[in-house]
Amino acid sequence: MESIGGRLERFGGVGPGFDLLRLVLASGVVVWHCFPLTTGNARLVDATAFWFLVNLFVPMFFVVSGFLVTASAHRVTLLPYLLNRVARIVPALLCVVALSALLLGPLVTSLPANAYVTDPQVLRYFGNVVGLVAYPLPGVFTDLPVPHVVNGSLWTVRFEYACYVGLGALMLVRLAQRWWPYALAYLLLCALAAAGLALRSASGADGGSLPIASGILTQATKVIPYFLIGGLLFVLRHRIAYDWRLALAAALLIPVIGVLGDSSLLKQPLFWLALAPPLAYLTVWLGLARLPRPEFLGGGDFSYGVYLYHFPILQLLVLLTGVKHWWLLALLAAVPVLLVAAASWHLVEKPALLLRKRFSIAGQRAAAGSSPSTL
């Protein structure tokens, strides 16, 4: 039976389905955010069987990231790896943060210009570039169904950075190609979540009253285990079968949990940890499947731009049009979000990646002319 590694090698080391998968996941996040941004009720979908499906997009994104970034870490040394990560993530992130704070904010704020530019929230908003999450800008989007939130998608940035740093640390100690550090980190998260559950039970408190049960731990377990399992699948790619039956079994979990479970599971870190292995396998299986390539994008990867820019665009459309229906907001946003993502790719992301490649080539040439002791 063909392995994941064999499947990957058959396509020259590039999964043919990852391009479309990333775009679909990013688009799913856009549609999902249309619900709360038009109604102010983030739990609107919770009463349907779709409550579970809409919460899978971001975890699956992290599986893709874990699989592909770990692959990159196996091909390069630590410094090029870090340059690659900075070049891929930071330019577009800095751009969306700067445009929000310096262009969008002054245009739509309810405050006078002087009051806006001198407000500490403006400077604090730039902390998003380094993972210090800040949602509001002074006087911006104050009367919308989801008020004071300029870009609700930025909560994942700090966890993406944490995953990159963790993988870089494994590279530093030459453990990135071993399977057990990924498994150990996953098991440690499971132990931490179990300890949190035991603490809640012992204290008799509800899940929302303990920081270990809500907040950062719950958020972390929605993404970090998926990066870890994605990386583990790459490390063990030659030992794990690429089997449609395993993918089907994982896929069947989605409707079953959607019908039999309820949205209270979303607050349980152990639920997200238990879901990580099957969902990660399904995600990688889809990424290696012969999915059609989004040729209309001209070979660009617009998924990151769609994810980064869509939230402020949605909020702006709600402000300007007063739209009350999620499906209408999704239709109104489709073209602007795609255009902005295309502009981000061609004007910011792609040039940054090309610049990074030039540095990498220069570094490789310099290394070729250096003795091992100077590297």
Coordinates of C-alpha atoms in Angstrom, one line a residue:
M1 CA 0.0 0.0 0.0
E2 CA 1.2 3.5 -0.9
S3 CA 2.5 5.6 2.0
I4 CA 2.0 9.3 2.5
G5 CA 5.7 9.7 1.7
G6 CA 5.4 7.7 -1.5
R7 CA 2.4 9.7 -2.5
L8 CA 4.3 12.9 -1.9
E9 CA 7.3 11.8 -3.9
R10 CA 5.1 10.8 -6.8
F11 CA 4.1 14.4 -7.1
G12 CA 7.6 15.7 -6.8
G13 CA 7.3 16.7 -3.1
V14 CA 4.3 18.9 -3.7
G15 CA 0.8 17.9 -2.6
P16 CA -1.5 18.6 -5.5
G17 CA -4.5 19.3 -3.4
F18 CA -3.0 21.8 -0.9
D19 CA -3.6 24.9 -3.0
L20 CA -7.3 24.4 -3.3
L21 CA -7.6 23.1 0.2
R22 CA -6.1 26.2 1.7
L23 CA -8.3 28.4 -0.4
V24 CA -11.4 26.5 0.6
L25 CA -10.5 26.7 4.3
A26 CA -9.8 30.4 4.1
S27 CA -13.2 30.9 2.3
G28 CA -14.9 28.8 5.0
V29 CA -13.5 31.1 7.7
V30 CA -14.9 34.1 5.7
V31 CA -18.4 32.6 5.5
W32 CA -18.4 31.5 9.1
H33 CA -17.5 35.0 10.3
C34 CA -20.4 36.4 8.3
F35 CA -22.8 34.9 10.9
P36 CA -21.7 36.7 14.0
L37 CA -20.8 39.9 12.2
T38 CA -24.3 40.4 10.9
T39 CA -26.2 39.2 13.9
G40 CA -23.9 39.7 16.9
N41 CA -24.6 36.1 17.8
A42 CA -21.6 33.9 17.5
R43 CA -23.7 30.9 18.5
L44 CA -26.2 31.2 15.7
V45 CA -25.0 28.1 14.0
D46 CA -24.8 26.1 17.2
A47 CA -28.4 25.1 17.0
T48 CA -27.7 23.2 13.7
A49 CA -25.6 20.2 12.8
F50 CA -23.1 22.6 11.2
W51 CA -21.9 23.9 14.5
F52 CA -19.0 21.4 14.3
L53 CA -18.1 21.8 10.7
V54 CA -17.6 25.6 10.8
N55 CA -15.1 25.2 13.7
L56 CA -12.8 22.9 11.7
F57 CA -11.4 25.4 9.3
V58 CA -8.7 26.9 11.5
P59 CA -7.5 23.6 13.0
M60 CA -7.2 22.2 9.5
F61 CA -5.2 25.3 8.5
F62 CA -2.7 24.4 11.2
V63 CA -2.5 20.8 10.1
V64 CA -1.5 22.1 6.6
S65 CA 1.0 24.5 8.2
G66 CA 2.5 21.7 10.4
F67 CA 2.9 19.3 7.5
L68 CA 4.4 21.8 5.0
V69 CA 6.5 23.8 7.4
T70 CA 8.0 20.6 8.9
A71 CA 8.8 19.5 5.3
S72 CA 10.6 22.9 4.8
A73 CA 12.5 22.4 8.1
H74 CA 13.8 19.0 6.8
R75 CA 15.2 20.7 3.6
V76 CA 17.0 23.7 5.1
T77 CA 19.1 24.7 8.1
L78 CA 17.9 26.9 11.0
L79 CA 18.7 30.3 9.6
P80 CA 17.0 29.8 6.2
Y81 CA 14.1 28.2 8.0
L82 CA 13.6 31.3 10.2
L83 CA 14.0 33.6 7.2
N84 CA 11.4 31.6 5.3
R85 CA 8.9 31.9 8.2
V86 CA 9.5 35.6 8.6
A87 CA 9.2 36.3 4.9
R88 CA 6.0 34.3 4.6
I89 CA 4.2 35.6 7.6
V90 CA 5.3 39.1 8.7
P91 CA 5.1 41.3 5.5
A92 CA 1.4 40.7 4.9
L93 CA 0.6 40.7 8.6
L94 CA 2.4 44.1 9.0
C95 CA 0.6 45.4 6.0
V96 CA -2.9 44.5 7.2
V97 CA -2.1 45.9 10.7
A98 CA -0.7 49.1 9.3
L99 CA -3.6 49.6 6.8
S100 CA -6.1 49.0 9.6
A101 CA -4.5 51.4 12.0
L102 CA -3.3 54.1 9.6
L103 CA -5.9 54.1 6.9
L104 CA -9.1 52.3 7.9
G105 CA -9.1 53.6 11.4
P106 CA -8.8 57.3 10.6
L107 CA -11.5 57.0 7.9
V108 CA -14.2 55.4 10.0
T109 CA -13.4 56.4 13.6
S110 CA -16.0 58.4 15.5
L111 CA -13.2 60.4 17.2
P112 CA -11.6 63.6 16.1
A113 CA -8.3 63.0 14.2
N114 CA -6.1 64.3 17.0
A115 CA -7.9 62.1 19.6
Y116 CA -7.5 59.1 17.3
V117 CA -3.8 59.4 16.5
T118 CA -2.8 60.1 20.1
D119 CA -4.8 57.3 21.6
P120 CA -2.6 54.5 23.0
Q121 CA -4.7 51.9 21.4
V122 CA -3.3 52.8 18.0
L123 CA 0.2 51.9 19.0
R124 CA -1.0 48.9 21.0
Y125 CA -2.7 47.6 17.8
F126 CA 0.7 47.2 16.1
G127 CA 1.5 44.6 18.8
N128 CA -0.5 42.2 16.6
V129 CA 2.6 42.0 14.4
V130 CA 4.5 40.2 17.1
G131 CA 1.6 38.2 18.4
L132 CA 0.3 40.6 21.1
V133 CA -3.3 40.3 20.3
A134 CA -5.3 43.6 20.3
Y135 CA -8.7 43.9 18.6
P136 CA -9.9 47.5 19.1
L137 CA -8.9 50.7 17.5
P138 CA -10.2 54.0 19.1
G139 CA -13.7 54.8 17.9
V140 CA -13.7 52.2 15.2
F141 CA -16.7 49.8 14.7
T142 CA -18.2 50.8 18.0
D143 CA -21.8 50.3 17.0
L144 CA -21.7 47.1 15.0
P145 CA -23.2 43.8 16.0
V146 CA -19.6 42.7 17.0
P147 CA -18.3 46.0 18.3
H148 CA -14.7 47.2 18.9
V149 CA -13.2 44.3 16.9
V150 CA -11.2 45.3 13.9
N151 CA -9.7 42.0 13.0
G152 CA -10.9 39.0 14.9
S153 CA -8.7 36.6 12.8
L154 CA -5.5 37.7 14.5
W155 CA -5.9 35.5 17.6
T156 CA -4.1 32.7 15.8
V157 CA -0.8 34.7 15.1
R158 CA 0.7 34.1 18.5
F159 CA 0.1 30.3 18.2
E160 CA 1.6 30.2 14.7
Y161 CA 4.7 32.0 16.1
A162 CA 4.9 29.5 19.0
C163 CA 4.7 26.6 16.6
Y164 CA 7.5 28.0 14.4
V165 CA 9.7 28.8 17.4
G166 CA 9.1 25.3 18.8
L167 CA 10.0 23.7 15.5
G168 CA 13.1 25.9 15.2
A169 CA 14.2 24.8 18.7
L170 CA 13.9 21.1 17.6
M171 CA 16.1 22.0 14.6
L172 CA 18.6 23.6 16.9
V173 CA 19.0 20.5 18.9
R174 CA 18.8 18.3 15.8
L175 CA 15.5 16.6 16.8
A176 CA 13.2 18.0 14.1
Q177 CA 13.5 14.7 12.1
R178 CA 12.6 12.5 15.0
W179 CA 9.0 11.5 15.6
W180 CA 9.0 11.4 19.4
P181 CA 9.3 15.2 20.2
Y182 CA 6.1 15.8 18.3
A183 CA 4.3 13.0 20.1
L184 CA 5.7 14.0 23.4
A185 CA 4.5 17.6 23.0
Y186 CA 1.1 16.4 22.0
L187 CA 0.9 14.1 25.1
L188 CA 2.0 16.9 27.4
L189 CA -0.8 19.1 26.1
C190 CA -3.2 16.2 26.8
A191 CA -1.8 15.9 30.3
L192 CA -2.2 19.7 30.8
A193 CA -5.8 19.6 29.6
A194 CA -6.6 16.6 31.8
A195 CA -5.1 18.4 34.8
G196 CA -7.3 21.4 34.0
L197 CA -10.4 19.2 33.9
A198 CA -9.4 17.6 37.2
L199 CA -8.9 21.0 38.8
R200 CA -12.4 22.1 37.6
S201 CA -14.0 19.0 38.9
A202 CA -12.2 19.3 42.3
S203 CA -13.1 23.0 42.7
G204 CA -16.7 22.5 41.5
A205 CA -16.3 25.5 39.2
D206 CA -17.6 25.8 35.7
G207 CA -15.3 25.8 32.7
G208 CA -15.4 29.6 32.2
S209 CA -14.3 30.5 35.7
L210 CA -10.8 29.0 35.6
P211 CA -8.2 30.5 33.3
I212 CA -6.7 27.1 32.6
A213 CA -10.1 25.9 31.2
S214 CA -10.9 29.0 29.2
G215 CA -8.8 31.6 27.4
I216 CA -5.4 30.6 26.2
L217 CA -5.4 26.9 26.9
T218 CA -8.7 26.3 25.1
Q219 CA -7.5 28.4 22.2
A220 CA -4.1 26.6 22.1
T221 CA -5.7 23.2 22.0
K222 CA -7.7 24.3 18.9
V223 CA -4.5 24.8 16.9
I224 CA -1.2 23.7 18.4
P225 CA -2.0 19.9 18.5
Y226 CA -3.0 20.2 14.8
F227 CA 0.4 21.7 13.9
L228 CA 2.1 19.0 15.9
I229 CA 0.2 16.1 14.3
G230 CA 0.6 17.6 10.9
G231 CA 4.4 17.7 11.5
L232 CA 4.3 14.1 12.9
L233 CA 2.6 12.9 9.8
F234 CA 5.4 14.3 7.7
V235 CA 8.1 12.8 9.9
L236 CA 6.4 9.4 9.7
R237 CA 5.3 9.8 6.1
H238 CA 7.0 6.6 5.0
R239 CA 5.4 4.6 7.7
I240 CA 1.8 5.8 7.4
A241 CA -0.5 4.5 4.6
Y242 CA -2.2 6.9 2.2
D243 CA -5.5 5.1 2.4
W244 CA -8.9 6.4 1.3
R245 CA -10.6 4.1 3.9
L246 CA -8.8 5.8 6.8
A247 CA -9.7 9.2 5.3
L248 CA -13.4 8.1 5.0
A249 CA -13.5 6.9 8.6
A250 CA -12.1 10.3 9.7
A251 CA -14.5 12.2 7.5
L252 CA -17.5 10.3 8.9
L253 CA -16.6 11.6 12.4
I254 CA -17.7 15.1 11.3
P255 CA -21.4 14.5 10.6
V256 CA -21.6 12.0 13.5
I257 CA -20.2 14.5 16.1
G258 CA -22.3 17.3 14.5
V259 CA -25.5 15.3 15.0
L260 CA -24.8 13.6 18.3
G261 CA -22.7 16.2 20.0
D262 CA -23.4 19.8 20.9
S263 CA -21.4 23.1 21.0
S264 CA -20.5 22.7 24.6
L265 CA -17.7 20.4 23.3
L266 CA -16.0 23.4 21.8
K267 CA -15.0 24.6 25.2
Q268 CA -13.3 21.3 26.1
P269 CA -9.5 21.1 25.4
L270 CA -9.6 17.3 25.6
F271 CA -12.2 17.2 22.8
W272 CA -9.9 19.2 20.5
L273 CA -6.9 17.1 21.5
A274 CA -8.8 13.8 20.8
L275 CA -10.0 15.1 17.4
A276 CA -6.5 16.2 16.2
P277 CA -5.2 12.8 14.9
P278 CA -8.2 11.8 12.7
L279 CA -8.7 15.4 11.4
A280 CA -5.0 15.8 10.7
Y281 CA -5.0 12.6 8.7
L282 CA -8.0 13.7 6.7
T283 CA -6.5 17.1 6.0
V284 CA -3.2 15.6 4.8
W285 CA -5.1 13.0 2.7
L286 CA -7.0 15.8 1.0
G287 CA -3.8 17.8 0.4
L288 CA -2.2 14.9 -1.3
A289 CA -5.3 14.1 -3.4
R290 CA -5.7 15.1 -7.0
L291 CA -7.9 18.1 -6.3
P292 CA -8.3 20.6 -9.1
R293 CA -5.9 23.4 -9.0
P294 CA -7.4 26.9 -8.7
E295 CA -5.9 28.0 -12.1
F296 CA -8.0 31.2 -12.1
L297 CA -5.6 32.5 -9.4
G298 CA -2.7 32.4 -11.8
G299 CA -0.6 30.2 -9.5
G300 CA -0.8 32.6 -6.6
D301 CA -1.5 31.5 -3.0
F302 CA -4.3 33.9 -2.0
S303 CA -5.4 31.9 1.1
Y304 CA -3.2 33.8 3.6
G305 CA -4.4 37.2 2.3
V306 CA -8.1 36.0 2.4
Y307 CA -7.6 35.0 6.0
L308 CA -5.8 38.1 7.1
Y309 CA -7.9 40.8 5.3
H310 CA -11.4 39.5 5.3
F311 CA -12.4 40.4 8.8
P312 CA -11.9 44.2 8.5
I313 CA -13.5 44.1 5.1
L314 CA -16.6 42.4 6.5
Q315 CA -16.8 44.9 9.3
L316 CA -16.5 47.8 6.9
L317 CA -19.2 46.4 4.6
V318 CA -21.6 46.0 7.6
L319 CA -20.8 49.6 8.6
L320 CA -21.5 51.0 5.2
T321 CA -24.5 48.9 4.1
G322 CA -26.1 47.8 7.4
V323 CA -26.5 44.3 5.9
K324 CA -28.3 41.9 8.2
H325 CA -28.1 38.6 6.5
W326 CA -25.0 36.4 6.6
W327 CA -25.4 35.1 3.0
L328 CA -25.7 38.6 1.6
L329 CA -22.6 39.8 3.4
A330 CA -20.7 36.8 2.0
L331 CA -21.8 37.7 -1.5
L332 CA -20.9 41.4 -1.0
A333 CA -17.5 40.5 0.4
A334 CA -16.5 37.8 -2.1
V335 CA -15.0 40.1 -4.8
P336 CA -13.4 42.7 -2.5
V337 CA -11.8 40.1 -0.3
L338 CA -10.4 38.2 -3.3
L339 CA -9.1 41.4 -4.9
V340 CA -7.4 42.6 -1.7
A341 CA -5.9 39.1 -1.3
A342 CA -4.6 39.2 -4.9
A343 CA -3.1 42.6 -4.3
S344 CA -1.5 41.3 -1.1
W345 CA 0.0 38.4 -2.9
H346 CA 1.4 40.3 -5.9
L347 CA 2.5 43.4 -4.1
V348 CA 3.6 42.2 -0.7
E349 CA 3.8 38.4 -0.2
K350 CA 5.3 37.3 -3.5
P351 CA 8.0 40.1 -3.6
A352 CA 8.9 39.2 0.0
L353 CA 9.3 35.5 -0.9
L354 CA 11.4 36.4 -4.0
L355 CA 13.6 38.6 -1.8
R356 CA 14.0 35.8 0.7
K357 CA 15.0 33.4 -2.1
R358 CA 17.7 35.8 -3.3
F359 CA 19.2 35.9 0.2
S360 CA 19.0 32.1 0.4
I361 CA 20.8 31.7 -2.9
A362 CA 23.5 34.2 -1.8
G363 CA 23.9 32.4 1.5
Q364 CA 24.2 29.0 -0.3
R365 CA 26.9 30.4 -2.5
A366 CA 28.8 31.9 0.4
A367 CA 28.5 28.6 2.2
A368 CA 29.8 26.7 -0.8
G369 CA 33.0 28.8 -0.7
S370 CA 33.5 28.5 3.1
S371 CA 35.1 25.8 5.2
P372 CA 32.8 23.8 7.5
S373 CA 34.3 25.4 10.5
T374 CA 33.1 28.9 9.4
L375 CA 29.5 27.9 8.8

